[in-house]
mmCIF file of C-alpha atoms and ligand atoms in Angstrom:
data_model
loop_
_atom_site.group_PDB
_atom_site.id
_atom_site.type_symbol
_atom_site.label_atom_id
_atom_site.label_comp_id
_atom_site.label_asym_id
_atom_site.label_seq_id
_atom_site.Cartn_x
_atom_site.Cartn_y
_atom_site.Cartn_z
ATOM 1 C CA MET A 19 -5.668 2.611 31.904
ATOM 2 C CA ARG A 20 -4.256 0.452 29.139
ATOM 3 C CA VAL A 21 -3.922 1.961 25.689
ATOM 4 C CA HIS A 22 -6.198 -0.736 24.280
ATOM 5 C CA ASP A 23 -8.971 0.194 26.745
ATOM 6 C CA GLU A 24 -8.514 3.866 25.921
ATOM 7 C CA ALA A 25 -8.837 3.011 22.224
ATOM 8 C CA ALA A 26 -12.025 1.070 22.954
ATOM 9 C CA GLY A 27 -13.255 4.122 24.877
ATOM 10 C CA ILE A 28 -13.017 6.354 21.788
ATOM 11 C CA ALA A 29 -14.046 3.644 19.294
ATOM 12 C CA GLU A 30 -17.331 5.372 18.573
ATOM 13 C CA GLU A 31 -15.664 8.655 17.567
ATOM 14 C CA ILE A 32 -13.123 6.759 15.457
ATOM 15 C CA ALA A 33 -16.001 4.965 13.703
ATOM 16 C CA GLU A 34 -17.799 8.275 13.155
ATOM 17 C CA LEU A 35 -14.731 9.755 11.481
ATOM 18 C CA ARG A 36 -14.345 6.592 9.421
ATOM 19 C CA HIS A 37 -17.955 6.728 8.237
ATOM 20 C CA ALA A 38 -17.685 10.418 7.348
ATOM 21 C CA ILE A 39 -14.569 9.722 5.257
ATOM 22 C CA HIS A 40 -16.200 6.641 3.728
ATOM 23 C CA ARG A 41 -19.282 8.618 2.683
ATOM 24 C CA GLU A 42 -17.181 11.214 0.823
ATOM 25 C CA PRO A 43 -14.344 9.252 -0.794
ATOM 26 C CA GLU A 44 -11.713 10.960 -2.953
ATOM 27 C CA ILE A 45 -9.185 9.553 -5.441
ATOM 28 C CA GLY A 46 -5.528 10.364 -6.004
ATOM 29 C CA LEU A 47 -3.298 13.079 -4.623
ATOM 30 C CA ASP A 48 -5.870 15.822 -4.105
ATOM 31 C CA LEU A 49 -8.243 14.907 -1.264
ATOM 32 C CA PRO A 50 -9.423 18.252 0.123
ATOM 33 C CA LYS A 51 -12.522 16.914 1.919
ATOM 34 C CA THR A 52 -10.618 14.064 3.550
ATOM 35 C CA GLN A 53 -7.781 16.396 4.532
ATOM 36 C CA ALA A 54 -10.276 18.789 6.143
ATOM 37 C CA LYS A 55 -11.787 15.946 8.175
ATOM 38 C CA VAL A 56 -8.349 14.870 9.397
ATOM 39 C CA LEU A 57 -7.401 18.434 10.348
ATOM 40 C CA ASP A 58 -10.689 18.750 12.180
ATOM 41 C CA ALA A 59 -10.074 15.488 14.080
ATOM 42 C CA LEU A 60 -6.584 16.655 15.116
ATOM 43 C CA ASP A 61 -7.760 20.133 16.104
ATOM 44 C CA GLY A 62 -6.842 21.063 19.663
ATOM 45 C CA LEU A 63 -4.209 18.340 20.079
ATOM 46 C CA PRO A 64 -0.639 19.408 20.957
ATOM 47 C CA LEU A 65 0.662 18.666 17.451
ATOM 48 C CA GLU A 66 2.842 20.549 14.971
ATOM 49 C CA ILE A 67 0.783 20.231 11.807
ATOM 50 C CA SER A 68 1.830 20.890 8.237
ATOM 51 C CA THR A 69 0.059 20.146 4.975
ATOM 52 C CA GLY A 70 1.499 19.156 1.616
ATOM 53 C CA GLN A 71 2.362 21.464 -1.301
ATOM 54 C CA GLY A 72 1.819 19.173 -4.281
ATOM 55 C CA LEU A 73 -0.630 16.841 -2.567
ATOM 56 C CA SER A 74 -3.205 17.143 0.220
ATOM 57 C CA SER A 75 -1.164 15.322 2.833
ATOM 58 C CA VAL A 76 -1.177 16.020 6.570
ATOM 59 C CA THR A 77 1.986 15.634 8.637
ATOM 60 C CA ALA A 78 1.554 15.938 12.416
ATOM 61 C CA VAL A 79 4.435 15.877 14.889
ATOM 62 C CA LEU A 80 3.955 15.085 18.571
ATOM 63 C CA ARG A 81 6.922 15.889 20.803
ATOM 64 C CA GLY A 82 6.940 14.040 24.093
ATOM 65 C CA SER A 83 8.036 15.882 27.195
ATOM 66 C CA ALA A 84 9.675 12.962 29.029
ATOM 67 C CA HIS A 85 13.334 13.897 28.665
ATOM 68 C CA SER A 86 15.867 11.388 29.883
ATOM 69 C CA ARG A 87 18.204 12.582 32.634
ATOM 70 C CA ALA A 88 21.275 11.542 30.688
ATOM 71 C CA HIS A 89 20.332 13.357 27.506
ATOM 72 C CA SER A 90 19.257 16.845 26.686
ATOM 73 C CA ARG A 91 18.105 15.667 23.295
ATOM 74 C CA PRO A 92 14.368 15.235 22.907
ATOM 75 C CA GLY A 93 14.642 11.531 22.153
ATOM 76 C CA PRO A 94 14.153 9.329 19.149
ATOM 77 C CA VAL A 95 11.521 9.670 16.448
ATOM 78 C CA VAL A 96 9.020 7.044 15.264
ATOM 79 C CA LEU A 97 6.806 7.420 12.176
ATOM 80 C CA LEU A 98 3.265 6.035 11.859
ATOM 81 C CA ARG A 99 1.577 6.061 8.471
ATOM 82 C CA GLY A 100 -2.045 5.890 7.348
ATOM 83 C CA ASP A 101 -3.186 6.340 3.751
ATOM 84 C CA MET A 102 -6.340 8.291 2.873
ATOM 85 C CA ASP A 103 -7.317 7.714 -0.777
ATOM 86 C CA ALA A 104 -10.171 5.767 -2.365
ATOM 87 C CA LEU A 105 -10.596 3.855 -5.638
ATOM 88 C CA PRO A 106 -12.567 4.333 -8.888
ATOM 89 C CA VAL A 107 -15.192 1.729 -7.926
ATOM 90 C CA THR A 108 -18.964 2.111 -7.586
ATOM 91 C CA GLU A 109 -19.910 0.845 -4.135
ATOM 92 C CA GLU A 110 -22.383 -2.051 -3.887
ATOM 93 C CA THR A 111 -22.244 -2.782 -0.155
ATOM 94 C CA GLY A 112 -25.564 -1.194 0.753
ATOM 95 C CA LEU A 113 -24.038 0.069 4.014
ATOM 96 C CA PRO A 114 -25.780 3.016 5.694
ATOM 97 C CA TYR A 115 -22.564 5.057 5.347
ATOM 98 C CA ALA A 116 -21.856 3.887 1.761
ATOM 99 C CA SER A 117 -20.198 6.261 -0.683
ATOM 100 C CA ALA A 118 -22.427 9.115 -1.810
ATOM 101 C CA THR A 119 -20.199 9.623 -4.869
ATOM 102 C CA PRO A 120 -20.932 7.239 -7.767
ATOM 103 C CA GLY A 121 -17.745 5.733 -9.176
ATOM 104 C CA VAL A 122 -15.672 6.368 -6.053
ATOM 105 C CA MET A 123 -15.360 4.029 -3.083
ATOM 106 C CA HIS A 124 -13.119 3.305 -0.122
ATOM 107 C CA ALA A 125 -12.774 -0.278 -1.340
ATOM 108 C CA CYS A 126 -9.281 -0.740 0.114
ATOM 109 C CA GLY A 127 -10.144 0.322 3.685
ATOM 110 C CA HIS A 128 -7.957 3.433 3.720
ATOM 111 C CA ASP A 129 -10.835 5.194 5.516
ATOM 112 C CA LEU A 130 -10.119 2.876 8.473
ATOM 113 C CA HIS A 131 -6.373 3.644 8.355
ATOM 114 C CA THR A 132 -6.996 7.382 8.433
ATOM 115 C CA ALA A 133 -9.475 7.160 11.312
ATOM 116 C CA MET A 134 -7.251 4.792 13.314
ATOM 117 C CA LEU A 135 -4.198 7.022 12.866
ATOM 118 C CA ALA A 136 -6.196 10.049 13.997
ATOM 119 C CA GLY A 137 -7.343 8.009 17.004
ATOM 120 C CA ALA A 138 -3.737 7.081 17.808
ATOM 121 C CA ALA A 139 -2.737 10.755 17.588
ATOM 122 C CA ARG A 140 -5.394 11.494 20.186
ATOM 123 C CA LEU A 141 -4.314 8.694 22.542
ATOM 124 C CA LEU A 142 -0.628 9.556 22.275
ATOM 125 C CA SER A 143 -1.325 13.282 22.720
ATOM 126 C CA ALA A 144 -2.985 12.443 26.051
ATOM 127 C CA ARG A 145 0.274 10.729 27.044
ATOM 128 C CA GLN A 146 2.555 13.513 25.869
ATOM 129 C CA ALA A 147 4.032 13.993 29.353
ATOM 130 C CA GLU A 148 5.265 10.398 29.511
ATOM 131 C CA LEU A 149 6.213 10.057 25.840
ATOM 132 C CA PRO A 150 9.987 9.443 25.632
ATOM 133 C CA GLY A 151 10.453 10.837 22.124
ATOM 134 C CA THR A 152 8.657 12.157 19.065
ATOM 135 C CA VAL A 153 5.991 10.685 16.809
ATOM 136 C CA ILE A 154 5.380 11.682 13.182
ATOM 137 C CA PHE A 155 1.844 10.947 11.973
ATOM 138 C CA MET A 156 1.928 10.590 8.176
ATOM 139 C CA PHE A 157 -1.537 11.007 6.599
ATOM 140 C CA GLN A 158 -0.940 10.152 2.974
ATOM 141 C CA PRO A 159 -2.968 10.650 -0.211
ATOM 142 C CA GLY A 160 -2.378 8.779 -3.463
ATOM 143 C CA GLU A 161 -1.414 5.276 -2.352
ATOM 144 C CA GLU A 162 -3.422 3.640 -5.154
ATOM 145 C CA GLY A 163 -0.979 4.162 -8.010
ATOM 146 C CA TYR A 164 0.087 7.775 -7.409
ATOM 147 C CA ALA A 165 3.170 7.120 -5.248
ATOM 148 C CA GLY A 166 1.925 9.599 -2.646
ATOM 149 C CA ALA A 167 4.407 8.249 -0.097
ATOM 150 C CA ARG A 168 7.332 9.082 -2.375
ATOM 151 C CA ARG A 169 5.947 12.577 -2.880
ATOM 152 C CA MET A 170 5.624 13.082 0.880
ATOM 153 C CA ILE A 171 9.239 11.909 1.294
ATOM 154 C CA ASP A 172 10.260 14.435 -1.384
ATOM 155 C CA GLU A 173 8.403 17.118 0.582
ATOM 156 C CA GLY A 174 10.308 16.191 3.739
ATOM 157 C CA VAL A 175 8.028 13.962 5.853
ATOM 158 C CA LEU A 176 11.054 11.969 7.102
ATOM 159 C CA GLU A 177 12.682 15.203 8.348
ATOM 160 C CA ALA A 178 9.465 16.642 9.844
ATOM 161 C CA ALA A 179 10.673 16.157 13.432
ATOM 162 C CA GLY A 180 14.156 17.583 12.865
ATOM 163 C CA GLU A 181 15.817 14.193 12.874
ATOM 164 C CA ARG A 182 15.108 11.010 10.991
ATOM 165 C CA PRO A 183 12.818 8.339 12.443
ATOM 166 C CA VAL A 184 14.486 5.268 13.945
ATOM 167 C CA ALA A 185 11.487 3.185 12.883
ATOM 168 C CA ALA A 186 8.360 3.428 10.719
ATOM 169 C CA TYR A 187 5.150 1.398 10.853
ATOM 170 C CA GLY A 188 2.214 1.037 8.487
ATOM 171 C CA LEU A 189 -1.071 -0.821 8.976
ATOM 172 C CA HIS A 190 -3.436 -2.215 6.352
ATOM 173 C CA VAL A 191 -6.856 -3.758 6.829
ATOM 174 C CA THR A 192 -8.041 -6.693 4.763
ATOM 175 C CA SER A 193 -11.668 -7.639 4.119
ATOM 176 C CA GLN A 194 -10.860 -11.322 3.623
ATOM 177 C CA ARG A 195 -8.474 -14.158 4.544
ATOM 178 C CA LEU A 196 -7.685 -12.955 8.095
ATOM 179 C CA PRO A 197 -10.367 -13.250 10.790
ATOM 180 C CA CYS A 198 -11.432 -9.879 12.203
ATOM 181 C CA GLY A 199 -8.933 -8.590 14.770
ATOM 182 C CA THR A 200 -6.067 -10.866 13.672
ATOM 183 C CA PHE A 201 -2.754 -9.231 12.807
ATOM 184 C CA SER A 202 -0.275 -10.617 10.297
ATOM 185 C CA THR A 203 3.299 -9.671 9.457
ATOM 186 C CA ARG A 204 6.620 -11.265 8.524
ATOM 187 C CA PRO A 205 10.312 -10.371 8.246
ATOM 188 C CA GLY A 206 11.691 -9.538 4.797
ATOM 189 C CA ALA A 207 9.478 -9.190 1.737
ATOM 190 C CA MET A 208 5.942 -8.356 2.885
ATOM 191 C CA LEU A 209 4.444 -7.184 -0.410
ATOM 192 C CA ALA A 210 5.557 -7.374 -4.030
ATOM 193 C CA ALA A 211 7.199 -4.827 -6.250
ATOM 194 C CA ALA A 212 4.739 -3.800 -8.970
ATOM 195 C CA ASP A 213 5.963 -2.532 -12.321
ATOM 196 C CA GLN A 214 4.162 -1.818 -15.585
ATOM 197 C CA ILE A 215 5.052 -3.150 -19.031
ATOM 198 C CA THR A 216 3.672 -1.301 -22.067
ATOM 199 C CA VAL A 217 4.127 -3.099 -25.380
ATOM 200 C CA THR A 218 3.460 -1.767 -28.872
ATOM 201 C CA VAL A 219 3.889 -4.205 -31.760
ATOM 202 C CA ARG A 220 4.244 -2.463 -35.120
ATOM 203 C CA GLY A 221 3.429 -4.337 -38.324
ATOM 204 C CA ARG A 222 1.808 -3.336 -41.592
ATOM 205 C CA GLY A 223 -1.910 -3.455 -42.059
ATOM 206 C CA GLY A 224 -3.767 -4.817 -45.063
ATOM 207 C CA HIS A 225 -6.592 -7.038 -46.310
ATOM 208 C CA ALA A 226 -7.359 -9.938 -43.991
ATOM 209 C CA SER A 227 -7.670 -12.306 -46.995
ATOM 210 C CA THR A 228 -4.025 -11.746 -48.007
ATOM 211 C CA PRO A 229 -1.993 -11.736 -44.775
ATOM 212 C CA HIS A 230 1.207 -12.567 -46.680
ATOM 213 C CA ARG A 231 1.040 -9.095 -48.227
ATOM 214 C CA ALA A 232 0.780 -7.452 -44.794
ATOM 215 C CA ALA A 233 2.721 -7.806 -41.510
ATOM 216 C CA ASP A 234 0.103 -8.894 -38.992
ATOM 217 C CA PRO A 235 0.890 -7.691 -35.448
ATOM 218 C CA ILE A 236 -1.905 -9.693 -33.779
ATOM 219 C CA PRO A 237 -0.490 -13.257 -33.804
ATOM 220 C CA VAL A 238 2.920 -11.831 -32.919
ATOM 221 C CA ALA A 239 1.509 -9.980 -29.928
ATOM 222 C CA CYS A 240 -0.377 -13.156 -28.886
ATOM 223 C CA GLU A 241 2.880 -15.086 -29.066
ATOM 224 C CA MET A 242 4.459 -12.470 -26.773
ATOM 225 C CA VAL A 243 1.702 -12.916 -24.191
ATOM 226 C CA THR A 244 2.306 -16.666 -23.957
ATOM 227 C CA ALA A 245 6.111 -16.290 -24.206
ATOM 228 C CA LEU A 246 5.998 -14.006 -21.147
ATOM 229 C CA GLN A 247 4.401 -16.852 -19.167
ATOM 230 C CA THR A 248 7.167 -19.198 -20.325
ATOM 231 C CA LEU A 249 9.727 -16.584 -19.280
ATOM 232 C CA VAL A 250 8.202 -16.625 -15.789
ATOM 233 C CA THR A 251 8.565 -20.400 -15.411
ATOM 234 C CA ARG A 252 11.904 -20.917 -17.229
ATOM 235 C CA LYS A 253 14.016 -17.919 -16.186
ATOM 236 C CA PHE A 254 13.062 -17.397 -12.549
ATOM 237 C CA ASP A 255 13.764 -19.414 -9.430
ATOM 238 C CA VAL A 256 10.528 -20.975 -8.237
ATOM 239 C CA PHE A 257 11.486 -19.899 -4.692
ATOM 240 C CA ASP A 258 11.918 -16.268 -5.774
ATOM 241 C CA PRO A 259 8.767 -16.073 -7.865
ATOM 242 C CA VAL A 260 7.450 -13.445 -10.239
ATOM 243 C CA VAL A 261 3.982 -12.796 -11.649
ATOM 244 C CA ILE A 262 3.274 -11.312 -15.063
ATOM 245 C CA THR A 263 -0.350 -10.664 -15.987
ATOM 246 C CA VAL A 264 -1.452 -9.055 -19.232
ATOM 247 C CA GLY A 265 -4.494 -7.068 -18.172
ATOM 248 C CA SER A 266 -5.160 -5.089 -21.332
ATOM 249 C CA PHE A 267 -4.822 -6.140 -24.998
ATOM 250 C CA HIS A 268 -6.006 -4.093 -27.957
ATOM 251 C CA ALA A 269 -5.705 -4.375 -31.724
ATOM 252 C CA GLY A 270 -7.773 -3.900 -34.815
ATOM 253 C CA THR A 271 -11.274 -2.768 -35.664
ATOM 254 C CA THR A 272 -13.065 -5.533 -37.587
ATOM 255 C CA ASP A 273 -12.704 -9.065 -38.959
ATOM 256 C CA ASN A 274 -11.448 -8.335 -42.453
ATOM 257 C CA VAL A 275 -8.755 -5.732 -41.791
ATOM 258 C CA ILE A 276 -5.233 -6.438 -40.524
ATOM 259 C CA PRO A 277 -4.268 -3.506 -38.292
ATOM 260 C CA ASP A 278 -0.921 -1.719 -38.256
ATOM 261 C CA GLU A 279 -0.437 -2.118 -34.519
ATOM 262 C CA ALA A 280 -1.246 -4.188 -31.470
ATOM 263 C CA ARG A 281 -0.785 -2.967 -27.904
ATOM 264 C CA PHE A 282 -0.897 -4.573 -24.513
ATOM 265 C CA LEU A 283 -0.284 -3.700 -20.888
ATOM 266 C CA ALA A 284 1.021 -6.042 -18.230
ATOM 267 C CA THR A 285 1.817 -5.839 -14.547
ATOM 268 C CA ALA A 286 4.995 -7.493 -13.300
ATOM 269 C CA ARG A 287 5.280 -8.494 -9.621
ATOM 270 C CA SER A 288 8.496 -9.573 -7.921
ATOM 271 C CA PHE A 289 9.830 -10.028 -4.379
ATOM 272 C CA SER A 290 13.555 -9.356 -4.689
ATOM 273 C CA GLN A 291 15.881 -6.828 -6.284
ATOM 274 C CA GLU A 292 17.432 -9.655 -8.320
ATOM 275 C CA SER A 293 14.153 -10.773 -9.866
ATOM 276 C CA ARG A 294 12.994 -7.227 -10.410
ATOM 277 C CA GLY A 295 16.238 -6.361 -12.184
ATOM 278 C CA ALA A 296 15.997 -9.523 -14.297
ATOM 279 C CA LEU A 297 12.416 -8.684 -15.328
ATOM 280 C CA ALA A 298 13.418 -5.186 -16.415
ATOM 281 C CA GLU A 299 16.171 -6.666 -18.598
ATOM 282 C CA LEU A 300 14.590 -9.874 -19.946
ATOM 283 C CA VAL A 301 11.059 -8.687 -20.778
ATOM 284 C CA PRO A 302 12.007 -5.957 -23.298
ATOM 285 C CA ARG A 303 14.614 -8.289 -24.848
ATOM 286 C CA LEU A 304 12.113 -11.120 -25.319
ATOM 287 C CA ILE A 305 9.515 -8.791 -26.850
ATOM 288 C CA GLY A 306 12.074 -7.313 -29.242
ATOM 289 C CA GLU A 307 13.388 -10.732 -30.333
ATOM 290 C CA ILE A 308 9.915 -12.170 -30.998
ATOM 291 C CA ALA A 309 9.020 -9.164 -33.150
ATOM 292 C CA ARG A 310 12.289 -9.412 -35.045
ATOM 293 C CA GLY A 311 11.774 -13.142 -35.651
ATOM 294 C CA HIS A 312 8.585 -12.285 -37.536
ATOM 295 C CA GLY A 313 9.995 -9.282 -39.356
ATOM 296 C CA LEU A 314 8.103 -6.737 -37.214
ATOM 297 C CA THR A 315 9.249 -4.220 -34.664
ATOM 298 C CA ALA A 316 8.080 -3.795 -31.082
ATOM 299 C CA GLU A 317 8.634 -1.391 -28.262
ATOM 300 C CA ALA A 318 8.444 -2.588 -24.633
ATOM 301 C CA ILE A 319 8.602 0.038 -21.925
ATOM 302 C CA TYR A 320 9.339 -1.374 -18.475
ATOM 303 C CA ALA A 321 8.264 1.296 -15.980
ATOM 304 C CA ALA A 322 9.330 0.834 -12.364
ATOM 305 C CA GLU A 323 6.383 1.675 -10.086
ATOM 306 C CA TYR A 324 6.408 0.438 -6.452
ATOM 307 C CA PRO A 325 9.431 -1.364 -4.975
ATOM 308 C CA VAL A 326 9.229 -4.488 -2.809
ATOM 309 C CA THR A 327 7.838 -3.666 0.659
ATOM 310 C CA VAL A 328 10.584 -5.065 2.864
ATOM 311 C CA ASN A 329 10.051 -5.443 6.597
ATOM 312 C CA ASP A 330 13.180 -5.051 8.697
ATOM 313 C CA ALA A 331 13.665 -8.377 10.534
ATOM 314 C CA ALA A 332 14.112 -6.759 13.966
ATOM 315 C CA GLU A 333 11.176 -4.365 13.467
ATOM 316 C CA ALA A 334 8.885 -7.154 12.247
ATOM 317 C CA ALA A 335 9.848 -9.186 15.336
ATOM 318 C CA PHE A 336 9.194 -6.134 17.531
ATOM 319 C CA ALA A 337 5.776 -5.612 15.925
ATOM 320 C CA ALA A 338 4.915 -9.303 16.469
ATOM 321 C CA GLU A 339 6.013 -9.086 20.129
ATOM 322 C CA THR A 340 3.943 -5.941 20.611
ATOM 323 C CA ILE A 341 0.864 -7.637 19.098
ATOM 324 C CA ALA A 342 1.330 -10.657 21.405
ATOM 325 C CA ALA A 343 1.854 -8.459 24.476
ATOM 326 C CA VAL A 344 -1.139 -6.193 23.804
ATOM 327 C CA PHE A 345 -3.691 -8.588 22.292
ATOM 328 C CA GLY A 346 -2.423 -12.082 23.132
ATOM 329 C CA ALA A 347 -0.341 -14.458 21.023
ATOM 330 C CA GLU A 348 -3.414 -15.979 19.351
ATOM 331 C CA ARG A 349 -4.206 -12.637 17.694
ATOM 332 C CA GLY A 350 -0.936 -12.526 15.738
ATOM 333 C CA GLU A 351 0.083 -14.593 12.740
ATOM 334 C CA ARG A 352 3.457 -14.838 11.059
ATOM 335 C CA ALA A 353 2.538 -14.603 7.390
ATOM 336 C CA GLN A 354 3.906 -17.637 5.587
ATOM 337 C CA PHE A 355 4.231 -15.841 2.258
ATOM 338 C CA PRO A 356 4.409 -12.235 1.064
ATOM 339 C CA ILE A 357 1.334 -10.679 -0.526
ATOM 340 C CA THR A 358 1.389 -10.184 -4.316
ATOM 341 C CA GLY A 359 -0.212 -6.761 -3.939
ATOM 342 C CA ALA A 360 2.052 -3.714 -3.691
ATOM 343 C CA GLU A 361 2.321 -0.702 -1.383
ATOM 344 C CA ASP A 362 4.028 2.635 -1.691
ATOM 345 C CA PHE A 363 4.928 2.446 2.026
ATOM 346 C CA SER A 364 7.820 0.530 0.418
ATOM 347 C CA PHE A 365 9.406 3.922 -0.349
ATOM 348 C CA VAL A 366 9.432 4.740 3.386
ATOM 349 C CA LEU A 367 10.836 1.300 4.255
ATOM 350 C CA GLU A 368 13.633 1.810 1.705
ATOM 351 C CA GLN A 369 14.882 4.632 3.930
ATOM 352 C CA VAL A 370 13.737 3.771 7.463
ATOM 353 C CA PRO A 371 13.705 0.302 9.064
ATOM 354 C CA GLY A 372 10.171 -0.651 9.942
ATOM 355 C CA ALA A 373 7.313 -3.041 9.475
ATOM 356 C CA PHE A 374 4.033 -3.233 7.601
ATOM 357 C CA VAL A 375 1.261 -5.111 9.385
ATOM 358 C CA MET A 376 -2.023 -6.482 8.013
ATOM 359 C CA LEU A 377 -5.164 -6.416 10.165
ATOM 360 C CA GLY A 378 -8.197 -8.610 9.515
ATOM 361 C CA ALA A 379 -11.432 -6.596 9.289
ATOM 362 C CA CYS A 380 -13.779 -9.177 7.793
ATOM 363 C CA PRO A 381 -17.293 -8.501 9.135
ATOM 364 C CA ALA A 382 -18.717 -10.811 11.802
ATOM 365 C CA GLY A 383 -20.720 -13.659 10.305
ATOM 366 C CA THR A 384 -18.756 -13.583 7.041
ATOM 367 C CA ASP A 385 -16.356 -16.339 6.035
ATOM 368 C CA PRO A 386 -12.896 -14.736 5.603
ATOM 369 C CA ILE A 387 -12.108 -17.238 2.845
ATOM 370 C CA THR A 388 -15.028 -16.268 0.593
ATOM 371 C CA ALA A 389 -15.547 -12.627 1.644
ATOM 372 C CA PRO A 390 -15.186 -10.067 -1.194
ATOM 373 C CA THR A 391 -11.563 -8.908 -1.412
ATOM 374 C CA ASN A 392 -10.140 -5.423 -1.029
ATOM 375 C CA HIS A 393 -10.913 -3.393 -4.208
ATOM 376 C CA SER A 394 -14.208 -5.238 -4.712
ATOM 377 C CA ALA A 395 -17.382 -3.124 -4.979
ATOM 378 C CA ARG A 396 -18.780 -5.372 -2.221
ATOM 379 C CA ALA A 397 -15.752 -5.271 0.121
ATOM 380 C CA THR A 398 -16.796 -4.470 3.684
ATOM 381 C CA PHE A 399 -14.588 -3.768 6.684
ATOM 382 C CA ASP A 400 -15.828 -4.174 10.239
ATOM 383 C CA ASP A 401 -15.697 -1.206 12.616
ATOM 384 C CA ALA A 402 -14.718 -3.758 15.278
ATOM 385 C CA ALA A 403 -11.145 -3.597 13.941
ATOM 386 C CA LEU A 404 -10.853 0.149 14.555
ATOM 387 C CA ALA A 405 -9.975 0.084 18.269
ATOM 388 C CA ASP A 406 -7.440 -2.696 17.698
ATOM 389 C CA GLY A 407 -5.684 -0.858 14.899
ATOM 390 C CA THR A 408 -5.685 2.398 16.858
ATOM 391 C CA ALA A 409 -4.207 0.639 19.891
ATOM 392 C CA LEU A 410 -1.537 -1.063 17.802
ATOM 393 C CA TYR A 411 -0.418 2.221 16.195
ATOM 394 C CA ALA A 412 -0.149 3.846 19.643
ATOM 395 C CA GLU A 413 1.536 0.881 21.323
ATOM 396 C CA LEU A 414 4.110 0.506 18.533
ATOM 397 C CA ALA A 415 5.130 4.143 19.009
ATOM 398 C CA LEU A 416 5.128 4.029 22.820
ATOM 399 C CA ARG A 417 7.041 0.775 23.117
ATOM 400 C CA ARG A 418 9.494 1.536 20.319
ATOM 401 C CA LEU A 419 10.378 4.926 21.802
ATOM 402 C CA ALA A 420 10.803 3.406 25.263
ATOM 403 C CA MET A 421 13.028 0.698 23.810
ATOM 404 C CA SER A 422 15.141 3.209 21.946
ATOM 405 C CA ARG A 423 15.471 5.389 25.053
ATOM 406 C CA ALA A 424 16.434 2.394 27.170
ATOM 407 C CA GLY A 425 19.187 1.648 24.673
ATOM 408 C CA ASP A 426 20.606 5.225 24.813
HETATM 409 ZN ZN1 LIG B 23 -5.588 -1.030 -2.487
HETATM 410 ZN ZN1 LIG B 24 -4.529 -0.171 0.256
#
């Protein structure tokens, strides 16, 4: 039987696991209930399972028993990753399996990733005898801003099989843009680097009627916000773009008092090392110079968060070929542009060549163009995508191991 048919055969159990995870979402690095559900789903499979120390991760290793005649070595290693954490959002979907925890919701579809990866572990376990290598299943907490992938790397996920993976793959569902069941990937930059800029402008407070006797930080901070937009358009190549968005701006208490300080937070997105390096250098300099020009001081902290998610060209091509072979060419799309969102799977792809693939999960009857986006309180993801994602995880591992073995 084809892997895709086998995935369809267990689609109901995968959906059940997904709904159970969705109903009890957890945020951050500590996801004990989600971890327990994953361990339960993997129970009885021929896997070497370990759990994280500083985070509630699950690492499962499946060793195939198809040894090549020419080699005594157990064969190459492939890593598959699914993230498990939710977001601080109060769900408004009205789904029967909606979050039972106010203020917490699987609004990014990580519940689907976890369930699909567990499904793939089941399918591949059933094929252990013919598996020409080893698969690491990486169940990861803390994708949404906690760099859980980097923590799992620090705890040894890339060495879990005894040797490093030759390839790594990650999947992500999207509630809009892509029609349900359509896959999308590209070589090179797949998602942006996301960094945080924290600015504090220090002036001297006073009476609002006599600003010349004070040093007002508010107009200076406003000037910085607009100057950052000019920096974006005048210092960066339009074909290697960057995004800076000030998402938080705070100063003062009332209309007739000039405050001592103004503060703002911005996110900076980039798609190359060059642009990211330039942002880290130019932003603090610009902030400092504007403050100095007005006789104030300012501090700009540029904090590197997630790097660019870079797909290896050969692995992205392999993923696209696998999608075409398993689902038909019409189900795969070569993404024209990278996504301005960010992913901590980037930390894995910094060390292992691989590919990150998007999967459309927009519910039937909904227009993908206007559907609520990931992270929205109304974002919904169709269970119909579950069998496809499960099959793709399993096929990527099977075909990549066979390819690697053939090249021995
Ligand atoms: Zn997200
Ligand atoms: Zn996500």
